[in-house]
């Protein structure tokens, strides 16, 4: 644990990518294979789920610190991070336990999930007494499920490639899918051979860059494939060994939740891997994303839910054919193979080809992009026809050209303190729209302001608080902000009767008073306009 805590400190203390990679390489070369396996798992985001209830953690930490619960809660509100609050308030360790990371994880951390409350309390008090400084902080982060450190998965892949001598793309592929951290797994990760016995493993997803400049700068229109940018869940279907496995981009195994998709994919030839988008689909058009969430969040699907929210896999790339990795082939060739595969499937099945958006030149495509919302899409995807299927967000071969966001001017009415770097500042805001003489809460937003603006808004909130409800403050309604969002739909769960997709702050409208803010009717009109276009 000491060595892993030292790695955490080294990464956290540096803003240099080179220094972070060097620290990772040094750790991976010196750690035992089992410790390295657990470290890689945590560093790429495979954190254990919350193992102990947060209220119990706070109560036991307050008990260990010898302070009342209200004082612990005040300290937590200021720190903004539970793991850090516990680390600082619990008395220093009585001794420094030199056990390895693997020992701590397998003998103390993971067993917590199976303990009753009394056993959890005793185990935690004992652990805190044996873990000093950063070791305790890292342990607490793992308990709360909030372990994060300033390295991306891409940097971990780069460090692993340097430490093992294995190609980066091979490492990235081997990190996909389901695996358990162990010495044997880490040793296999560093083998030179590229064969792998894990038949269900997907490929790393290729990601697009946002296109902010002039689309004409991409060159000749005929060199690019244009498709709708669907608002669904990115997924890969793996058809190998006469079985079908469905993976989300977040590497969540979705097999069993979408039987109609799996039934159609079972008709694909063995040794096929396709990339696409899962969409709730009815009457020849996609349904809003919230409809898809009803399916994804249910591990057991009833007949009525299957009928109410049918799902389609709209496929747009072919990664493996007859067991052969074809990612290195040009997109134009992969698209031809994909068309052949989809054409052989039943037309009434749950898999369909993502259509190309035909346009003779960029000006025609610009006009098509403005119709994206009518297609329940977020914009267009632009993919170079000569491009290979890469790993991660690399290069300039794939672009996402999103439609111009919708905007409204809304009033700040509630605020809550942030967490982590924003702890101690009010950065989580609720905004309202006018409805007659009333202000009705409409959306929450957490991003879009500069650090200087956040500090200025924080001062306003503290000086103009009407009421406090736990961590939430009701604010004097005087500040107006422009909110941007991608889409609107009706929602019985929201007081406004409306829900928006990806709300964020576009700018602070210092030039506007509350009376100038938009109304709920403004947004309802936007929704009616979107429906009429469809």
XYZ file of C-alpha atoms in Angstrom:
534
model
C 0.000 0.000 0.000
C 2.889 2.365 0.732
C 4.224 2.114 -2.813
C 0.784 2.672 -4.358
C 0.212 5.674 -2.084
C 3.597 7.063 -3.143
C 2.557 6.624 -6.787
C -0.659 8.513 -6.060
C 1.346 11.368 -4.505
C 3.751 11.474 -7.448
C 0.928 11.681 -9.971
C -1.081 14.179 -7.936
C 1.925 16.468 -7.443
C 2.769 16.810 -11.136
C 1.111 18.425 -14.141
C 3.711 16.964 -16.514
C 2.474 14.076 -18.639
C 6.027 12.804 -19.019
C 6.583 12.828 -15.249
C 3.307 10.967 -14.636
C 4.175 8.299 -17.192
C 7.663 7.946 -15.695
C 6.174 7.454 -12.216
C 3.762 4.835 -13.570
C 6.505 2.963 -15.425
C 8.738 2.931 -12.348
C 5.915 1.564 -10.194
C 4.889 -1.106 -12.724
C 8.471 -2.330 -13.063
C 9.072 -2.541 -9.326
C 5.701 -3.794 -8.052
C 4.854 -7.446 -7.677
C 2.562 -8.722 -10.468
C -0.473 -8.958 -8.172
C 0.040 -5.428 -6.803
C 0.543 -4.112 -10.353
C -2.682 -5.818 -11.457
C -4.732 -4.140 -8.724
C -3.042 -0.803 -9.382
C -3.887 -0.952 -13.104
C -7.477 -1.895 -12.296
C -7.905 1.117 -10.015
C -6.033 3.541 -12.262
C -8.198 2.837 -15.331
C -11.371 3.379 -13.334
C -12.388 -0.137 -12.284
C -13.103 0.997 -8.766
C -15.018 -1.233 -6.368
C -18.561 -0.067 -5.792
C -19.284 1.713 -2.533
C -18.580 -0.958 0.084
C -19.905 0.810 3.189
C -22.922 3.072 3.621
C -21.886 6.726 3.674
C -23.925 7.549 6.832
C -22.156 4.712 8.669
C -18.755 5.917 7.468
C -19.463 9.429 8.718
C -20.761 8.194 12.068
C -17.800 5.865 12.698
C -15.274 8.497 11.615
C -16.858 11.065 13.978
C -16.700 8.454 16.752
C -13.025 7.749 16.040
C -12.278 11.481 15.962
C -14.125 12.028 19.239
C -16.307 14.818 17.847
C -20.102 15.229 17.534
C -21.761 14.377 14.249
C -22.734 17.997 13.528
C -19.081 19.086 13.713
C -18.027 16.266 11.382
C -20.737 17.327 8.912
C -19.525 20.939 9.028
C -15.978 19.787 8.314
C -17.224 17.576 5.481
C -19.124 20.512 3.972
C -15.926 22.573 3.968
C -13.630 19.819 2.658
C -16.162 18.637 0.075
C -14.677 15.130 0.033
C -15.618 12.368 2.462
C -12.365 10.416 2.123
C -10.295 13.539 2.794
C -12.468 14.549 5.761
C -12.046 11.136 7.380
C -8.298 11.115 6.692
C -7.832 14.504 8.374
C -10.162 14.073 11.354
C -9.446 10.516 12.480
C -6.448 10.507 14.883
C -3.045 9.577 13.398
C -2.231 5.906 12.944
C -0.685 4.231 15.959
C 1.657 2.267 13.680
C 2.487 1.981 9.971
C 1.372 -1.320 8.440
C 3.727 -2.397 5.643
C 1.272 -4.873 4.049
C 1.092 -4.904 0.261
C -1.670 -3.343 -1.823
C -2.977 -6.822 -2.663
C -3.127 -7.779 1.024
C -5.073 -4.654 1.900
C -7.483 -5.091 -0.990
C -8.138 -8.800 -0.667
C -7.967 -9.147 3.133
C -9.562 -5.891 4.274
C -11.180 -3.857 1.514
C -13.249 -6.351 -0.491
C -14.475 -8.410 2.525
C -16.229 -5.275 3.854
C -19.085 -5.894 1.401
C -19.997 -9.130 3.190
C -19.688 -7.848 6.784
C -22.538 -6.691 8.993
C -22.396 -3.151 10.379
C -20.562 -4.135 13.582
C -17.866 -6.043 11.706
C -17.502 -3.181 9.200
C -17.033 -0.655 12.000
C -14.395 -2.756 13.738
C -12.518 -3.422 10.509
C -12.461 0.265 9.570
C -11.350 1.483 12.993
C -8.541 -1.080 12.869
C -7.524 -0.074 9.331
C -7.469 3.643 10.171
C -5.219 2.894 13.131
C -2.689 1.181 10.823
C -2.731 3.505 7.798
C -1.001 6.887 7.887
C -1.292 9.854 5.517
C -1.838 9.149 1.842
C -2.229 5.400 2.440
C -5.287 6.126 4.581
C -6.618 8.627 2.034
C -6.304 6.128 -0.842
C -7.927 3.417 1.265
C -10.836 5.741 2.083
C -11.208 6.677 -1.588
C -11.477 3.009 -2.509
C -14.062 2.404 0.218
C -16.273 5.254 -1.000
C -15.952 4.259 -4.657
C -14.533 7.700 -5.427
C -10.929 6.814 -6.284
C -9.638 9.080 -9.043
C -6.162 10.275 -9.882
C -4.848 12.596 -12.561
C -4.087 10.056 -15.281
C -6.262 8.962 -18.174
C -6.595 5.374 -19.302
C -4.514 6.388 -22.309
C -1.574 7.340 -20.063
C -1.863 4.051 -18.186
C -1.808 2.198 -21.526
C 1.257 4.206 -22.586
C 3.048 3.375 -19.321
C 2.146 -0.321 -19.577
C 3.439 -0.435 -23.149
C 6.724 1.131 -22.050
C 7.055 -1.129 -19.010
C 6.282 -4.360 -20.882
C 7.486 -3.651 -24.423
C 4.072 -4.617 -25.838
C 2.427 -2.405 -28.490
C 0.001 0.201 -27.108
C -2.950 -0.950 -29.205
C -2.440 -4.532 -28.018
C -2.371 -3.370 -24.386
C -5.520 -1.283 -24.923
C -7.302 -4.312 -26.393
C -6.221 -6.584 -23.538
C -7.606 -4.126 -20.991
C -11.089 -4.399 -22.511
C -13.792 -6.767 -21.352
C -14.133 -8.572 -18.052
C -11.052 -9.641 -16.140
C -10.040 -10.099 -12.528
C -6.836 -8.482 -11.214
C -4.261 -11.165 -10.427
C -0.574 -11.920 -10.852
C -1.373 -14.330 -13.697
C -3.462 -11.692 -15.488
C -0.713 -9.058 -15.253
C 1.953 -11.487 -16.495
C -0.280 -12.390 -19.469
C -0.841 -8.677 -20.155
C 2.883 -8.263 -20.783
C 3.371 -11.245 -23.077
C 4.487 -10.516 -26.611
C 2.010 -12.907 -28.243
C -1.116 -11.203 -29.499
C -3.373 -14.245 -29.284
C -5.878 -14.191 -26.479
C -8.121 -16.902 -25.096
C -10.813 -14.457 -23.943
C -13.283 -14.962 -26.806
C -15.760 -12.379 -25.489
C -13.352 -9.440 -25.417
C -14.457 -6.342 -27.399
C -12.100 -3.929 -29.152
C -11.202 -0.479 -27.805
C -13.692 2.071 -29.119
C -12.598 4.671 -31.667
C -13.806 8.139 -30.619
C -14.449 11.301 -32.596
C -13.143 14.809 -32.025
C -15.589 17.749 -31.823
C -15.632 19.865 -34.972
C -15.635 23.535 -34.033
C -14.222 25.117 -37.190
C -15.472 25.391 -40.762
C -16.467 21.996 -42.132
C -15.080 22.958 -45.543
C -11.584 22.864 -44.013
C -11.835 19.045 -44.107
C -11.251 19.101 -47.863
C -13.230 17.342 -50.565
C -16.756 16.351 -49.519
C -16.536 13.030 -51.393
C -13.676 11.905 -49.126
C -16.021 11.736 -46.122
C -18.899 9.551 -44.939
C -21.626 11.515 -43.143
C -23.994 9.800 -40.693
C -26.393 10.965 -38.017
C -24.872 11.312 -34.561
C -27.346 9.231 -32.607
C -28.269 9.981 -28.994
C -28.050 6.467 -27.630
C -25.523 4.139 -26.012
C -22.416 3.187 -27.958
C -22.038 -0.573 -28.049
C -20.165 -3.464 -29.628
C -21.733 -6.795 -30.485
C -19.333 -9.743 -30.300
C -20.398 -12.926 -32.114
C -17.839 -15.643 -31.449
C -17.906 -19.339 -30.547
C -21.613 -19.479 -31.430
C -22.383 -17.027 -28.655
C -23.393 -13.352 -28.569
C -22.017 -10.783 -26.127
C -23.065 -7.122 -25.992
C -20.765 -4.475 -24.485
C -21.363 -0.796 -23.782
C -18.602 1.754 -24.360
C -18.225 1.903 -20.574
C -17.383 -1.826 -20.709
C -20.622 -2.798 -19.022
C -21.835 -6.227 -20.064
C -25.374 -5.750 -21.399
C -25.956 -9.361 -22.417
C -29.403 -10.565 -21.315
C -30.983 -7.110 -21.115
C -31.733 -6.663 -24.823
C -33.027 -10.033 -26.038
C -34.384 -8.721 -29.358
C -30.920 -7.379 -30.316
C -29.131 -10.547 -29.237
C -31.635 -12.740 -31.096
C -30.919 -10.921 -34.363
C -27.169 -10.825 -33.775
C -27.157 -14.595 -33.236
C -27.805 -14.829 -36.999
C -24.502 -13.099 -37.812
C -21.614 -15.303 -38.994
C -19.310 -16.551 -36.262
C -16.254 -14.345 -35.793
C -18.093 -11.037 -36.275
C -17.701 -7.854 -34.214
C -19.803 -4.770 -35.031
C -19.780 -1.248 -33.590
C -22.959 0.776 -33.320
C -25.488 2.634 -31.217
C -28.266 1.203 -29.062
C -31.480 3.197 -29.477
C -35.022 2.831 -28.245
C -36.849 2.555 -31.574
C -40.502 2.600 -32.508
C -42.505 3.407 -35.654
C -39.347 3.676 -37.774
C -37.719 6.363 -35.634
C -35.686 6.594 -32.415
C -37.351 7.415 -29.101
C -35.833 9.879 -26.580
C -32.837 8.696 -24.562
C -34.924 8.444 -21.382
C -36.927 5.644 -23.011
C -33.709 3.693 -23.591
C -32.739 4.198 -19.948
C -35.871 2.287 -18.940
C -34.468 -0.750 -20.750
C -30.796 -0.452 -19.830
C -31.524 0.006 -16.135
C -33.563 -3.192 -15.977
C -31.678 -6.476 -15.841
C -34.918 -8.431 -16.117
C -37.132 -7.379 -19.004
C -40.890 -7.960 -18.903
C -43.005 -8.580 -22.000
C -44.812 -5.279 -21.519
C -41.523 -3.357 -21.378
C -40.305 -5.141 -24.521
C -43.468 -4.012 -26.276
C -43.424 -0.456 -24.921
C -39.719 0.215 -25.529
C -38.289 -1.913 -28.351
C -34.555 -1.453 -28.896
C -32.479 -1.440 -32.089
C -28.742 -1.670 -32.648
C -27.935 0.792 -35.420
C -24.550 -0.400 -36.699
C -21.979 1.779 -38.440
C -18.715 -0.134 -38.437
C -17.320 -3.618 -38.879
C -14.308 -4.549 -36.726
C -13.977 -8.284 -37.237
C -15.053 -10.583 -40.075
C -14.700 -14.393 -39.981
C -12.453 -14.017 -36.938
C -10.087 -11.589 -38.708
C -9.412 -8.121 -37.269
C -10.275 -5.697 -40.101
C -9.814 -2.441 -38.192
C -6.765 -1.568 -40.253
C -8.720 -1.622 -43.511
C -10.133 1.662 -44.919
C -13.585 2.625 -43.700
C -14.911 2.365 -47.268
C -14.007 -1.345 -47.311
C -15.312 -1.982 -43.800
C -18.580 -0.276 -44.741
C -19.023 -2.595 -47.730
C -18.523 -5.641 -45.509
C -20.935 -4.203 -42.963
C -23.607 -3.682 -45.619
C -23.274 -7.320 -46.727
C -23.609 -8.580 -43.152
C -26.684 -6.461 -42.382
C -28.325 -7.261 -45.729
C -28.233 -10.967 -44.819
C -30.190 -10.358 -41.593
C -34.014 -10.375 -41.412
C -35.463 -6.965 -42.288
C -37.743 -7.149 -39.261
C -34.788 -7.793 -36.923
C -33.386 -5.488 -34.292
C -30.176 -4.638 -36.187
C -30.073 -2.077 -38.959
C -27.459 -0.129 -40.889
C -26.795 3.483 -39.940
C -27.765 5.346 -43.127
C -25.312 7.597 -44.914
C -26.500 11.203 -45.102
C -26.287 12.028 -48.782
C -25.163 15.546 -49.744
C -23.414 16.701 -52.907
C -21.354 19.373 -51.152
C -20.696 20.908 -47.744
C -23.441 23.532 -48.098
C -26.080 20.820 -48.600
C -24.675 18.921 -45.622
C -24.874 22.058 -43.468
C -28.583 22.224 -44.242
C -28.998 18.527 -43.417
C -27.285 19.038 -40.060
C -29.942 21.582 -39.073
C -32.523 18.777 -39.382
C -30.754 16.587 -36.813
C -33.254 17.141 -34.013
C -36.071 16.051 -36.289
C -34.188 12.745 -36.600
C -33.763 12.529 -32.783
C -30.038 12.995 -33.457
C -27.435 15.322 -31.954
C -25.864 16.311 -35.253
C -23.653 14.556 -37.782
C -20.663 12.238 -37.676
C -18.009 12.813 -40.349
C -15.616 9.924 -41.035
C -12.801 9.872 -43.554
C -13.484 7.007 -45.965
C -9.788 6.144 -46.090
C -9.487 5.920 -42.284
C -8.638 2.870 -40.202
C -10.530 2.153 -36.990
C -8.241 3.523 -34.277
C -8.091 3.408 -30.496
C -9.520 6.165 -28.342
C -9.706 9.782 -29.447
C -6.748 9.938 -31.806
C -6.065 11.814 -35.011
C -8.369 13.783 -37.272
C -10.219 11.045 -39.164
C -13.494 11.082 -37.191
C -15.372 14.251 -36.249
C -18.617 14.874 -34.395
C -20.396 17.925 -35.836
C -23.113 18.617 -33.312
C -26.131 20.784 -33.998
C -26.195 24.296 -32.530
C -27.526 23.943 -28.959
C -30.847 25.376 -27.804
C -30.628 28.209 -25.278
C -32.807 29.984 -22.718
C -32.190 32.706 -20.146
C -32.915 31.360 -16.655
C -32.741 32.613 -13.068
C -30.498 31.190 -10.335
C -32.735 30.067 -7.429
C -30.836 27.321 -5.507
C -27.174 26.564 -4.888
C -25.128 23.817 -3.281
C -21.429 23.523 -2.507
C -19.249 21.557 -4.894
C -16.827 18.721 -4.222
C -13.149 18.070 -4.726
C -11.376 21.075 -6.228
C -14.557 23.129 -5.838
C -15.140 22.210 -2.205
C -16.077 25.232 -0.094
C -17.533 27.108 -3.087
C -21.144 27.159 -4.224
C -20.881 25.729 -7.736
C -23.915 23.447 -8.182
C -26.815 25.569 -9.347
C -30.545 25.167 -9.949
C -32.182 27.520 -12.441
C -35.807 28.527 -12.909
C -37.967 29.957 -15.685
C -40.866 32.363 -15.350
C -44.412 30.997 -15.310
C -46.727 33.932 -14.782
C -45.568 35.581 -11.556
C -43.832 32.431 -10.337
C -40.336 31.060 -10.904
C -40.430 27.308 -11.585
C -37.239 25.195 -11.209
C -36.228 24.040 -14.656
C -32.689 22.603 -14.817
C -29.474 22.076 -12.889
C -26.060 23.012 -14.242
C -22.547 22.682 -12.882
C -20.248 23.888 -15.651
C -19.641 26.845 -17.907
C -18.350 29.597 -15.625
C -14.747 30.709 -15.231
C -13.019 30.381 -11.846
C -13.336 34.142 -11.345
C -17.063 34.044 -12.119
C -17.561 31.093 -9.757
C -15.961 33.056 -6.917
C -18.125 36.095 -7.705
C -21.327 34.014 -7.774
C -20.246 32.314 -4.539
C -19.949 35.695 -2.816
C -23.395 36.674 -4.090
C -24.934 33.418 -2.822
C -23.465 33.824 0.651
C -24.672 37.426 0.876
C -28.130 36.740 -0.568
C -29.265 33.450 0.954
C -32.945 33.356 1.860
C -33.141 29.918 3.494
C -31.009 26.834 4.135
C -32.193 23.256 3.677
C -29.255 21.063 4.685
C -26.532 21.719 2.099
C -28.896 23.616 -0.229
C -29.381 27.385 -0.124
C -32.354 29.261 -1.525
C -30.947 32.311 -3.282
C -32.414 35.757 -3.849
C -33.543 35.518 -7.516
C -31.511 38.266 -9.158
C -28.882 36.583 -11.350
C -29.732 35.543 -14.919
C -27.700 33.028 -16.939
C -27.985 31.691 -20.462
C -28.318 27.906 -20.385
C -27.485 25.724 -23.375
C -28.864 22.207 -23.890
C -29.211 19.595 -26.628
C -32.852 18.572 -26.524
C -36.186 18.823 -24.699
C -38.902 16.381 -23.752
C -41.902 16.208 -21.458
C -41.264 14.755 -18.022
C -43.674 13.950 -15.207
C -40.716 13.732 -12.810
C -39.855 17.429 -13.070
C -41.881 20.247 -11.546
C -41.668 22.178 -14.800
C -43.048 19.196 -16.731
C -39.982 19.372 -18.968
C -36.533 17.778 -19.038
C -33.527 18.913 -21.064
C -30.450 17.007 -22.235
C -26.933 18.077 -21.134
C -27.745 21.495 -19.626
C -24.759 23.795 -19.014
C -24.116 27.507 -18.486
C -23.329 29.307 -21.745
C -22.758 32.754 -20.239
C -23.695 35.076 -17.396
C -26.328 37.544 -18.639
C -25.345 40.542 -16.555
C -27.329 42.701 -18.980
C -30.648 41.058 -18.068
C -33.034 41.336 -15.133
C -35.310 38.572 -13.845
C -38.198 40.057 -15.805
C -36.175 39.451 -18.984
C -35.726 35.734 -18.322
C -37.494 33.222 -20.545
C -40.742 31.487 -19.664
C -41.770 27.859 -19.541
C -43.940 28.606 -22.554
C -40.779 29.514 -24.479
C -39.430 26.016 -23.940
C -42.778 24.384 -24.664
C -42.789 26.247 -27.979
C -39.320 24.854 -28.717
C -40.634 21.355 -28.051
C -43.643 21.888 -30.326
C -41.360 23.219 -33.069
C -39.105 20.153 -32.805
C -42.119 17.850 -33.079
C -43.498 19.654 -36.101
C -40.137 19.341 -37.876
C -40.198 15.601 -37.220
